[in-house]
mmCIF file of C-alpha atoms in Angstrom:
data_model
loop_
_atom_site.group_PDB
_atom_site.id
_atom_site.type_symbol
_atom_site.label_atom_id
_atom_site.label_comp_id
_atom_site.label_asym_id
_atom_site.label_seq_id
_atom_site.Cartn_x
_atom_site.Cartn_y
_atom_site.Cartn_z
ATOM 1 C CA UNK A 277 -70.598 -79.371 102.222
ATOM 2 C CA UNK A 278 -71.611 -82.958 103.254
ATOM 3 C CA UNK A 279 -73.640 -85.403 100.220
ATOM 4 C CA UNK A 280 -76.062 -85.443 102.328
ATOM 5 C CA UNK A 281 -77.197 -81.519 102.866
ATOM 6 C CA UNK A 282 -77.106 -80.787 99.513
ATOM 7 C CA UNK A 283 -80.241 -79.126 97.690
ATOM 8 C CA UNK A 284 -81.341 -81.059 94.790
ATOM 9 C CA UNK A 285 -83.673 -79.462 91.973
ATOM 10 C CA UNK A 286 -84.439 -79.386 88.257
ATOM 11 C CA UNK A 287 -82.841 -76.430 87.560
ATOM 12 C CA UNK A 288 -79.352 -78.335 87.894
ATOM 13 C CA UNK A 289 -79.819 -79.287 84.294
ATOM 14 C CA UNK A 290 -80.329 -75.990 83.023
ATOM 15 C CA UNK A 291 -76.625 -74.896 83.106
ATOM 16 C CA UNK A 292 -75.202 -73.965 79.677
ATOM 17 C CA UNK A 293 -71.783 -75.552 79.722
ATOM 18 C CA UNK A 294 -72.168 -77.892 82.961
ATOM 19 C CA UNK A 295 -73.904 -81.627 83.203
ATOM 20 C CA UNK A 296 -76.009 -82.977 86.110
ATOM 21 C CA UNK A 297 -73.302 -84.636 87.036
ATOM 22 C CA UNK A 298 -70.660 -81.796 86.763
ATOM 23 C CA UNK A 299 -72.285 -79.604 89.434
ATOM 24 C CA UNK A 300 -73.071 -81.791 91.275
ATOM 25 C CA UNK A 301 -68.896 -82.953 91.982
ATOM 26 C CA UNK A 302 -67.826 -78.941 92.125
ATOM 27 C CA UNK A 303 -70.808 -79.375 95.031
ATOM 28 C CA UNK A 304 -69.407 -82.512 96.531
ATOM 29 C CA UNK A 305 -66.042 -83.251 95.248
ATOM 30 C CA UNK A 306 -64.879 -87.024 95.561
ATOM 31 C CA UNK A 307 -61.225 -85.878 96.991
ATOM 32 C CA UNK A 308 -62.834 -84.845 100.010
ATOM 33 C CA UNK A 309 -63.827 -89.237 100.057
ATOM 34 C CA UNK A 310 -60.403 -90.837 100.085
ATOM 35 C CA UNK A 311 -59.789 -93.104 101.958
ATOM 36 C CA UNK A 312 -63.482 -93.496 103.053
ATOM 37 C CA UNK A 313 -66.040 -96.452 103.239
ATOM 38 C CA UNK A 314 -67.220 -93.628 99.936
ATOM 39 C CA UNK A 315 -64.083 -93.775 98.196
ATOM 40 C CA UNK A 316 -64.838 -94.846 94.609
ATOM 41 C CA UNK A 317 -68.545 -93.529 94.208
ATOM 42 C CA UNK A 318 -68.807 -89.994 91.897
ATOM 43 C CA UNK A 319 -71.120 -87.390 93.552
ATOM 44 C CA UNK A 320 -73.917 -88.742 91.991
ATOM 45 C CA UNK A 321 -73.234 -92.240 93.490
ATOM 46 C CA UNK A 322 -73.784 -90.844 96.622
ATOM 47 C CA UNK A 323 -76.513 -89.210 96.285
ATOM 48 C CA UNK A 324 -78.199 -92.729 95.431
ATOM 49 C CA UNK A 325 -76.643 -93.415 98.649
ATOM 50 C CA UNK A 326 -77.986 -90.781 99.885
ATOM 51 C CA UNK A 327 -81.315 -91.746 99.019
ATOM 52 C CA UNK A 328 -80.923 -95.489 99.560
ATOM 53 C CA UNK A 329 -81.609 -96.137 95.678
ATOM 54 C CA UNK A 330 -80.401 -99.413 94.161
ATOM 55 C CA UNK A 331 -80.082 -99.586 90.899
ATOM 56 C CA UNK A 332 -78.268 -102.575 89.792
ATOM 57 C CA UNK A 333 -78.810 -106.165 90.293
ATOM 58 C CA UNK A 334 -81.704 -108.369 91.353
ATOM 59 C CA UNK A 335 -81.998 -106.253 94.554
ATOM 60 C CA UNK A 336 -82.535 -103.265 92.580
ATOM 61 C CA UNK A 337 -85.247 -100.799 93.997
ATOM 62 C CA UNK A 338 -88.398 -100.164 91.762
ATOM 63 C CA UNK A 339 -88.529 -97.051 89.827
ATOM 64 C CA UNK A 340 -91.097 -95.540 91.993
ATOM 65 C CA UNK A 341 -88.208 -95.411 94.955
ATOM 66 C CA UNK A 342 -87.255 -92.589 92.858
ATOM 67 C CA UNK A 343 -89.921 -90.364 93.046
ATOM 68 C CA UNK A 344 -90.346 -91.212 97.384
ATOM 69 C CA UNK A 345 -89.455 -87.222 97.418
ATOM 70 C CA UNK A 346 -89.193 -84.329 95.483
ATOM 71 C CA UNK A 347 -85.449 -84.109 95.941
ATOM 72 C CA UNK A 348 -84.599 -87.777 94.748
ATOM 73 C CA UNK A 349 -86.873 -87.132 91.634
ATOM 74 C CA UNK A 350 -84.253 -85.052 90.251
ATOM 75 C CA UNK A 351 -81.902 -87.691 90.403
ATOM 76 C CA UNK A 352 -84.065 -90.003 87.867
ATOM 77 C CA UNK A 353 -83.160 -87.703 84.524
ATOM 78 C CA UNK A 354 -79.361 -88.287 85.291
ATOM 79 C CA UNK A 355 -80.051 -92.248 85.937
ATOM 80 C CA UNK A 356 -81.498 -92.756 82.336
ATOM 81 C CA UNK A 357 -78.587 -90.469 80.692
ATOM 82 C CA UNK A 358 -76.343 -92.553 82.345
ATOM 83 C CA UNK A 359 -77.892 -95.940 81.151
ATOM 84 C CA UNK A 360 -78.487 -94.967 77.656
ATOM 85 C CA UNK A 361 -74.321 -93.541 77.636
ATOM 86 C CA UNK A 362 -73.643 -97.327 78.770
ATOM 87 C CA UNK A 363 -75.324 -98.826 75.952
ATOM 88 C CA UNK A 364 -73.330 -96.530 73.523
ATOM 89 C CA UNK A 365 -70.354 -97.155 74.803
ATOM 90 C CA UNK A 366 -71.185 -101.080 75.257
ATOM 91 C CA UNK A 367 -72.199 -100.894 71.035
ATOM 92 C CA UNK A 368 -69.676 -98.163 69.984
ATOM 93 C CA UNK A 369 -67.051 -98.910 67.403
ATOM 94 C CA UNK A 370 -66.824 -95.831 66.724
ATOM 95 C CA UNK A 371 -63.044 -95.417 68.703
ATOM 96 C CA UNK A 372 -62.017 -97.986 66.333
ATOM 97 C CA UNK A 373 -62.363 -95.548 62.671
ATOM 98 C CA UNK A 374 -62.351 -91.610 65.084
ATOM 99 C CA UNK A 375 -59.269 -90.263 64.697
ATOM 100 C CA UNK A 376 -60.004 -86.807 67.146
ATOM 101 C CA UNK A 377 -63.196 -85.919 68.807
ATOM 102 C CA UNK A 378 -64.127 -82.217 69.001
ATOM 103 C CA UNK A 379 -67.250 -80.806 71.491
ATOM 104 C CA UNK A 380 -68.949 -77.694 69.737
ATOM 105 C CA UNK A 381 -71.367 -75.279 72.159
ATOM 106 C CA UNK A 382 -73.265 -74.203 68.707
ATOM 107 C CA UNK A 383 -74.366 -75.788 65.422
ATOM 108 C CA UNK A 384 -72.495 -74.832 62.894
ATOM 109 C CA UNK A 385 -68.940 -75.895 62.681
ATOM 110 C CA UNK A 386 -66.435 -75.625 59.710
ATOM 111 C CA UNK A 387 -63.821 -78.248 60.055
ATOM 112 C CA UNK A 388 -60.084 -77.488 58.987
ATOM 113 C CA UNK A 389 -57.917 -80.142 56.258
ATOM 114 C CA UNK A 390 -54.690 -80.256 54.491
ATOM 115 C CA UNK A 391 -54.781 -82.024 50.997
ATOM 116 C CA UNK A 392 -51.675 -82.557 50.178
ATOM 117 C CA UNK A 393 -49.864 -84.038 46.987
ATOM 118 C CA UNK A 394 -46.890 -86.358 46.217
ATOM 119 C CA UNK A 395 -44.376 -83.983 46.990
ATOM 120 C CA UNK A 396 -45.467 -82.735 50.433
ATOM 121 C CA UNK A 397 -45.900 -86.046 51.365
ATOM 122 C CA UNK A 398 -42.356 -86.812 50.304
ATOM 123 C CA UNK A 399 -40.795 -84.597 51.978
ATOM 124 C CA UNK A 400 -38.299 -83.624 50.469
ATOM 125 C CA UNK A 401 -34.906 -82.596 51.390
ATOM 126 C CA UNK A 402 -34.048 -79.061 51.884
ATOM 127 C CA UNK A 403 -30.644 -77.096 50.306
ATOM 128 C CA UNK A 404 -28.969 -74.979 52.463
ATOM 129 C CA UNK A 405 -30.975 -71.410 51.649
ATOM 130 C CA UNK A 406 -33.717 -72.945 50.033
ATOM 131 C CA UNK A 407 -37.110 -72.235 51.168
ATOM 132 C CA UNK A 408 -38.973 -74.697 53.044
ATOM 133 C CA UNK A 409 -41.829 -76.121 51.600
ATOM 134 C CA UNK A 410 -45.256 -75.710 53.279
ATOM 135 C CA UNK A 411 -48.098 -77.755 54.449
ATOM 136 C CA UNK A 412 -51.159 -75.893 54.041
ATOM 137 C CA UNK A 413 -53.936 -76.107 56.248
ATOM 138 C CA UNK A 414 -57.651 -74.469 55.498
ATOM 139 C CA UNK A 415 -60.410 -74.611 56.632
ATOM 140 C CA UNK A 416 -62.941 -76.354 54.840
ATOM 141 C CA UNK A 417 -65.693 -74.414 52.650
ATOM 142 C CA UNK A 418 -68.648 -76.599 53.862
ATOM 143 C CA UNK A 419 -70.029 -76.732 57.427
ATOM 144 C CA UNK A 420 -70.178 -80.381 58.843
ATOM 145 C CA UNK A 421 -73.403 -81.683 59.089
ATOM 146 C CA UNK A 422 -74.774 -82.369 62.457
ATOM 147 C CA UNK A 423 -77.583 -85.037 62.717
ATOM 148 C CA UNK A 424 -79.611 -85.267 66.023
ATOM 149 C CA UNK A 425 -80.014 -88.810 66.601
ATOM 150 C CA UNK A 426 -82.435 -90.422 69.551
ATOM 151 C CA UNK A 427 -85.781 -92.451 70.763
ATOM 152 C CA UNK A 428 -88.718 -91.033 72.494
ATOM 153 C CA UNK A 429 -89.440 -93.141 75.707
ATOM 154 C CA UNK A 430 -93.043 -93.198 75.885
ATOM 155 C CA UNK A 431 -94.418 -95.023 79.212
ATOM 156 C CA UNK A 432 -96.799 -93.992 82.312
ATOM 157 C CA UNK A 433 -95.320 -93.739 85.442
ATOM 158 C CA UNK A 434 -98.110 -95.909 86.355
ATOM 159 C CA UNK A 435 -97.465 -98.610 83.697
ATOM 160 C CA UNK A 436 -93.242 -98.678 85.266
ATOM 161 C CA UNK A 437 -93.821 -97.107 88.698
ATOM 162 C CA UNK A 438 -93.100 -101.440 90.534
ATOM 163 C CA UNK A 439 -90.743 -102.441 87.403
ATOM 164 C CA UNK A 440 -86.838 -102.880 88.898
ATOM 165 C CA UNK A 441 -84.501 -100.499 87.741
ATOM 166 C CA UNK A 442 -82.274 -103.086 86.562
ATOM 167 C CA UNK A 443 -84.811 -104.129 84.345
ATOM 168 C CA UNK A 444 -85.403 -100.429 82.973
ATOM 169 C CA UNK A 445 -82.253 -99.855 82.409
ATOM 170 C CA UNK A 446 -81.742 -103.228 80.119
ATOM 171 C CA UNK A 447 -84.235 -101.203 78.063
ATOM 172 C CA UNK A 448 -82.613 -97.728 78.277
ATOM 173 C CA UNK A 449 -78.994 -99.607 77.164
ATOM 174 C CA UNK A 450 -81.224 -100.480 74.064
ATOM 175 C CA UNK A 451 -81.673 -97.229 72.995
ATOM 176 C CA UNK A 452 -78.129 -96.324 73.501
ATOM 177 C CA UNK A 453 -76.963 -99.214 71.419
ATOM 178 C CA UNK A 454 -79.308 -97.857 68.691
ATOM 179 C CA UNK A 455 -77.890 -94.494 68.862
ATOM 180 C CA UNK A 456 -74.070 -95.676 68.614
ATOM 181 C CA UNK A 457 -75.188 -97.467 65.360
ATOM 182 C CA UNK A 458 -76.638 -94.881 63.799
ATOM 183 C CA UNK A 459 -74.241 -92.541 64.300
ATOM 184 C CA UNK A 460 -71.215 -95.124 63.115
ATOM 185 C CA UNK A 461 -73.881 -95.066 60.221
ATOM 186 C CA UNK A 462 -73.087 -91.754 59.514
ATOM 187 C CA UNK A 463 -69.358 -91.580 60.131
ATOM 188 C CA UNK A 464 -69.161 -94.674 57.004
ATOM 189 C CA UNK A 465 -71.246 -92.244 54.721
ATOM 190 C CA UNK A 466 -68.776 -89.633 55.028
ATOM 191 C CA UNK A 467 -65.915 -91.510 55.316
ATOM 192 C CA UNK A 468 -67.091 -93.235 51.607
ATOM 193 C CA UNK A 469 -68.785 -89.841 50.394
ATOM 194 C CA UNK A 470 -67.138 -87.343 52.080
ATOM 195 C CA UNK A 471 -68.539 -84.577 54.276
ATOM 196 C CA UNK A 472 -69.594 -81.985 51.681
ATOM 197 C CA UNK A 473 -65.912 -80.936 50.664
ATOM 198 C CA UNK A 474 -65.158 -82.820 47.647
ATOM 199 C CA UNK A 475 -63.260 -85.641 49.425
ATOM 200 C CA UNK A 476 -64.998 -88.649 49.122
ATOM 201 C CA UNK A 477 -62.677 -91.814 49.139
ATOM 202 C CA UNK A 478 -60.884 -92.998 46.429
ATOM 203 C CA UNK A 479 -62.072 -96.457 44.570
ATOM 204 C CA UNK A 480 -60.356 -99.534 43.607
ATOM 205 C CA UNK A 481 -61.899 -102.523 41.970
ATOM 206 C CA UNK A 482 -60.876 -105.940 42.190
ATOM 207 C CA UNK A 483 -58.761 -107.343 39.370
ATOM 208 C CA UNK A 484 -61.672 -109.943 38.798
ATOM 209 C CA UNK A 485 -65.227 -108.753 39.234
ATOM 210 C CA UNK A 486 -67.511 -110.355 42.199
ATOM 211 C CA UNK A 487 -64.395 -112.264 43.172
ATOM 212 C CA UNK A 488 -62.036 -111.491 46.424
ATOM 213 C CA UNK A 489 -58.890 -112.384 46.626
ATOM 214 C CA UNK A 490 -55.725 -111.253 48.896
ATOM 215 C CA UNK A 491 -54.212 -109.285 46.193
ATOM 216 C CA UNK A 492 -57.100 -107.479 45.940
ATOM 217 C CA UNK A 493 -56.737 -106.274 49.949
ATOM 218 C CA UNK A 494 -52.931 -105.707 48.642
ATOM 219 C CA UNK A 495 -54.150 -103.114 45.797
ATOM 220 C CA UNK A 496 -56.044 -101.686 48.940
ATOM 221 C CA UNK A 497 -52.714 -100.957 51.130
ATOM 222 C CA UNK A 498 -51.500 -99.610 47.989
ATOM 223 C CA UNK A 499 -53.890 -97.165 47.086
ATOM 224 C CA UNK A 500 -53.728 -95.587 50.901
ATOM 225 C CA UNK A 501 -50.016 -95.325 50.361
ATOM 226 C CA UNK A 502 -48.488 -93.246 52.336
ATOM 227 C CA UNK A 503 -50.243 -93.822 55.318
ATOM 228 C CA UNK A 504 -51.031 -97.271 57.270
ATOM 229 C CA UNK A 505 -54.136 -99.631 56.369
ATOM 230 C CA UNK A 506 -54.701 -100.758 60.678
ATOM 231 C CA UNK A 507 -58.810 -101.038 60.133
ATOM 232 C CA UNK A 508 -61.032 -102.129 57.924
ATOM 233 C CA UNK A 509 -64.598 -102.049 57.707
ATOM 234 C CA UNK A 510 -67.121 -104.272 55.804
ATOM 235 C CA UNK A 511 -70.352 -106.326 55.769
ATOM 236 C CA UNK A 512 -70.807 -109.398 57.440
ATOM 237 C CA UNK A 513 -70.935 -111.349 54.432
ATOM 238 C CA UNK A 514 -67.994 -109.841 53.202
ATOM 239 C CA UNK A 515 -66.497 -110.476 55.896
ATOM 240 C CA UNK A 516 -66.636 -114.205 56.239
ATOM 241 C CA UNK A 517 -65.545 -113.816 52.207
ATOM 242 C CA UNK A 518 -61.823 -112.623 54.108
ATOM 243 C CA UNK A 519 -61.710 -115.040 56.338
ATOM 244 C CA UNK A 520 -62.271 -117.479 53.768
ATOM 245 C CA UNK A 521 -58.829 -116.344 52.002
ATOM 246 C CA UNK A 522 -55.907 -118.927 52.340
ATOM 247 C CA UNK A 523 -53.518 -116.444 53.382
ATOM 248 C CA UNK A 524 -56.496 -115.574 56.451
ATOM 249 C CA UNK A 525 -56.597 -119.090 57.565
ATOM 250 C CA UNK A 526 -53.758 -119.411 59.468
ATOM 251 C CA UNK A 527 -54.156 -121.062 62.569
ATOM 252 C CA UNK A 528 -52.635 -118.851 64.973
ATOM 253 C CA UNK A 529 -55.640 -116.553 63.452
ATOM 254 C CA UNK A 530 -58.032 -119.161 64.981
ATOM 255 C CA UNK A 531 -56.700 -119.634 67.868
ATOM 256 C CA UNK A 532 -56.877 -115.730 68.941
ATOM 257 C CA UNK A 533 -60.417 -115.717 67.601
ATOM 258 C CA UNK A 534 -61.518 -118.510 70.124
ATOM 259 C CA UNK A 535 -59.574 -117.258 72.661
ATOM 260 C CA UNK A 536 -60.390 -113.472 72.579
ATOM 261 C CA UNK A 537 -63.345 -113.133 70.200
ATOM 262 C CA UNK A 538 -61.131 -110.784 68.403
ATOM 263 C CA UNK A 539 -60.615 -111.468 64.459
ATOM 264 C CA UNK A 540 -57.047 -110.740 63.982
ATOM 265 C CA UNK A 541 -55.692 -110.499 60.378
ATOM 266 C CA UNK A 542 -52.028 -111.063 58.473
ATOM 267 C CA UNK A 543 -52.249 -107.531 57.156
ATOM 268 C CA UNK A 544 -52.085 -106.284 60.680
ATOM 269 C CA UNK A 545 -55.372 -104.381 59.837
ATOM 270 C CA UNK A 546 -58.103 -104.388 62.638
ATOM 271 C CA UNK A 547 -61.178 -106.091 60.865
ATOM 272 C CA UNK A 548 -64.859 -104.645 61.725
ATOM 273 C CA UNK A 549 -68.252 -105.447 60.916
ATOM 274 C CA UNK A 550 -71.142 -103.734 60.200
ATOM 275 C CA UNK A 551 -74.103 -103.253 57.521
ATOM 276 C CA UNK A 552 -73.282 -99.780 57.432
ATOM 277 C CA UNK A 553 -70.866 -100.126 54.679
ATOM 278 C CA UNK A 554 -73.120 -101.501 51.111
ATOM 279 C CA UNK A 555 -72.668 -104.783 49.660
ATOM 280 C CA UNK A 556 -70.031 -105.849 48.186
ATOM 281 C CA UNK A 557 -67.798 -102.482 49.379
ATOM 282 C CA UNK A 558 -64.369 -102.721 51.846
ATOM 283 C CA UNK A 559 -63.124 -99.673 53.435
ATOM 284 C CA UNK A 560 -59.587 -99.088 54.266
ATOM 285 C CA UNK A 561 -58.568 -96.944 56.317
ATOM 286 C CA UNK A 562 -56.215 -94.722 58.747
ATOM 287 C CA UNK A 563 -57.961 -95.027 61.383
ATOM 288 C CA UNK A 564 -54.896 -92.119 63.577
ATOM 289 C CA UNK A 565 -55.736 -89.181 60.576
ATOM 290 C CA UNK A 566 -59.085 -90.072 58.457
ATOM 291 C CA UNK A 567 -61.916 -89.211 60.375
ATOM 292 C CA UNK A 568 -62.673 -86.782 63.153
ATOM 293 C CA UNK A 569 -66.160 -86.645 65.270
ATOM 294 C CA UNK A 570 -68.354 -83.597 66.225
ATOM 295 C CA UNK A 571 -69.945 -83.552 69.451
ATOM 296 C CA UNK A 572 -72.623 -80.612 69.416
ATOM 297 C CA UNK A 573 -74.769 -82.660 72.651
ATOM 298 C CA UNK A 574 -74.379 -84.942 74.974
ATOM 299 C CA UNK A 575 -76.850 -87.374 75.802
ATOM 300 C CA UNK A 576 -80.050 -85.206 76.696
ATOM 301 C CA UNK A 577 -83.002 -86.030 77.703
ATOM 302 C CA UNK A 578 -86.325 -84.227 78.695
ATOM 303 C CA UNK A 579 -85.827 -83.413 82.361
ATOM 304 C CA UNK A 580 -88.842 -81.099 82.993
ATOM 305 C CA UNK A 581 -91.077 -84.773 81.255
ATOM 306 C CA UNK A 582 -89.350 -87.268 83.358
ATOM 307 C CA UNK A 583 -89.504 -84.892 87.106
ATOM 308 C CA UNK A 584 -92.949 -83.306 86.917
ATOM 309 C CA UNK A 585 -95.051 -85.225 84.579
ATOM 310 C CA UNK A 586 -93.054 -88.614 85.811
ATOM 311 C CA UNK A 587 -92.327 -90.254 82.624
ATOM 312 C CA UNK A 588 -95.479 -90.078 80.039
ATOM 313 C CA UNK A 589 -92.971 -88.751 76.765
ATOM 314 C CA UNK A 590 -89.489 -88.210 77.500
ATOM 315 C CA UNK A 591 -86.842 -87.938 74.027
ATOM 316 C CA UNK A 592 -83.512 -89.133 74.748
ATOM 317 C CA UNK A 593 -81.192 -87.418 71.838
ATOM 318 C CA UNK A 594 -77.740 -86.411 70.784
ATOM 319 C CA UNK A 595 -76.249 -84.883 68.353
ATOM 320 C CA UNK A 596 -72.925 -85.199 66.440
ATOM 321 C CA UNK A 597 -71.343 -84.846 63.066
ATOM 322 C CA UNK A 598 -67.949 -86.065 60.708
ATOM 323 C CA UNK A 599 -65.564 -84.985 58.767
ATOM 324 C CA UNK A 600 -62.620 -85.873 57.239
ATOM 325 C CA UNK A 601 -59.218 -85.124 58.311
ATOM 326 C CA UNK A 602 -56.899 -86.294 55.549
ATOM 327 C CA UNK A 603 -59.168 -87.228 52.320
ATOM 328 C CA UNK A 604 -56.722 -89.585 51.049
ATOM 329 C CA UNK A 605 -56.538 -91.582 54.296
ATOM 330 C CA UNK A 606 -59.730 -93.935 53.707
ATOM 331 C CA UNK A 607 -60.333 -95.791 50.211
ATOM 332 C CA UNK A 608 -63.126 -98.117 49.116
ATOM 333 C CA UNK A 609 -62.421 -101.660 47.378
ATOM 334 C CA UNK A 610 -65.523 -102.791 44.808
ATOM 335 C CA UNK A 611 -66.049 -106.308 44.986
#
């Protein structure tokens, strides 16, 4: 079937298990474009093609070149999902602290963990006819709380209907960037409090109160012993109170900084920012085992809002949860 005979209707987005975007490639799959003047647009790339819609640059269409037909209007619902998933993944650390990333269909989902002690993790050598030891795996007795997270877009078609789309979707990228914070928001909480199970993170104080110094990030490696300190995560101000450290000002550190924008560190640990974490707190962590990420939605928004009524209220939501993996794999230093 050609891009361009294809029937295009709300009721695309009503599939279960199946995006916009997703039936719309099993419809029009880009294989059949190698080695075409189409090569390297997705199905729904052409059917802005199809449609002659521009939506980047200064020579973007208005948003009103949407709605020019009935068919085309269903194409505006995927264009903001699309936006708003490129300002999340513009503002997302998220990849940086997620060790696994798991997509539910339901609600409710009970996470598994293994907890275990000094000798599992020593593991220790085995005498001929001995019994193995065991890692034990369980699941966990709490379910992991899922927190819906979005914006309502509130605008008249008539207020937007001879704004560019580039300009729209500057605003739409907004409200993605919002929802990646909020949700690394939660993923700190739990990796400091835990998820419900009894597995918040372990504490260690510095060995001189309201004072930071590099032995104090040292105690921190420690403390996550066995497994690997490679990110950390703090405020701003604490931040700047690292890279204020002797041991932290060593040129070569500069010199990636101005050329990459990338703080480097001599404890190999990837540093991030972020007034998620409280005052005066550094989190260490594992950032291969500590944390995993539940994906119960996508990005969704309010299809039947943004084709019929064009626009007026429209929410743009998604929902996801954390939980720990290994509980001794993140630990908090006390400034």
């Amino acid at each position: 079937m050609s891009f361009e005979n294809i029937s295009l209707e709300k009721g695309m987005y009503t599939h279960p298990t199946k995006s916009f975007s997703a039936i719309l490639e099993e419809l029009d799959p880009s294989q059949n474009y190698v080695g075409t003047e189409l090569e390297g647009l997705d199905a729904f790339g052409r059917q802005l093609k199809r449609y002659n819609i521009k939506v980047n640059g200064s020579a973007s269409d208005c948003i009103n070149k949407f709605f020019s037909t009935t068919a085309s209007s269903a194409l505006f619902p995927e264009y903001i999902s699309r936006a708003v998933k490129t300002g999340i993944e513009e503002a997302n650390l998220l990849p940086d602290i997620v060790a696994a990333t798991t997509k539910i269909n339901s609600m409710d989902y009970r996470t598994i963990a293994s907890v275990p002690d000094d000798e599992d993790k020593a593991l220790m050598r085995v005498e001929e006819g001995a019994a193995i030891p065991q890692t034990v795996i369980k699941t966990q007795s709490n379910l992991v709380n899922l927190h819906k997270r979005g914006r309502m877009l509130v605008a008249s078609y008539e207020a937007l209907k001879y704004q560019r789309i580039d300009l729209f979707t500057v605003t739409l990228k907004q409200i993605g960037a919002y929802i990646a914070r909020q949700q690394f928001n939660d993923a700190v909480d739990v990796l400091v409090n835990g998820d419900g199970n009894s597995n918040a993170a372990s504490s260690v104080k510095c060995a001189t109160s309201g004072t930071l110094a590099y032995a104090d990030l040292l105690s921190l490696i420690e403390k996550l012993d066995p497994y690997n300190m490679n990110t950390i995560v703090t405020t701003p101000g604490v931040m700047m109170d690292i890279l204020n450290i002797s041991e932290f000002k060593n040129p070569l550190t500069g010199i990636n900084f101005a050329g990459t924008g990338k703080v480097g560190t001599p404890l190999g640990a990837k540093l991030l920012k972020s007034s998620a974490v409280e005052s005066g707190k550094i989190i260490g962590l594992d950032s291969s085992c500590a944390l995993e990420m539940v994906v119960a939605s996508d990005v969704e928004v309010d299809y039947d809002k943004l084709i019929d009524r064009q626009l007026e209220r429209a929410a743009i939501t998604t929902t996801a949860g954390f939980a720990k993996i290994f509980n001794d794999a993140s630990a908090v230093l006390s400034i």
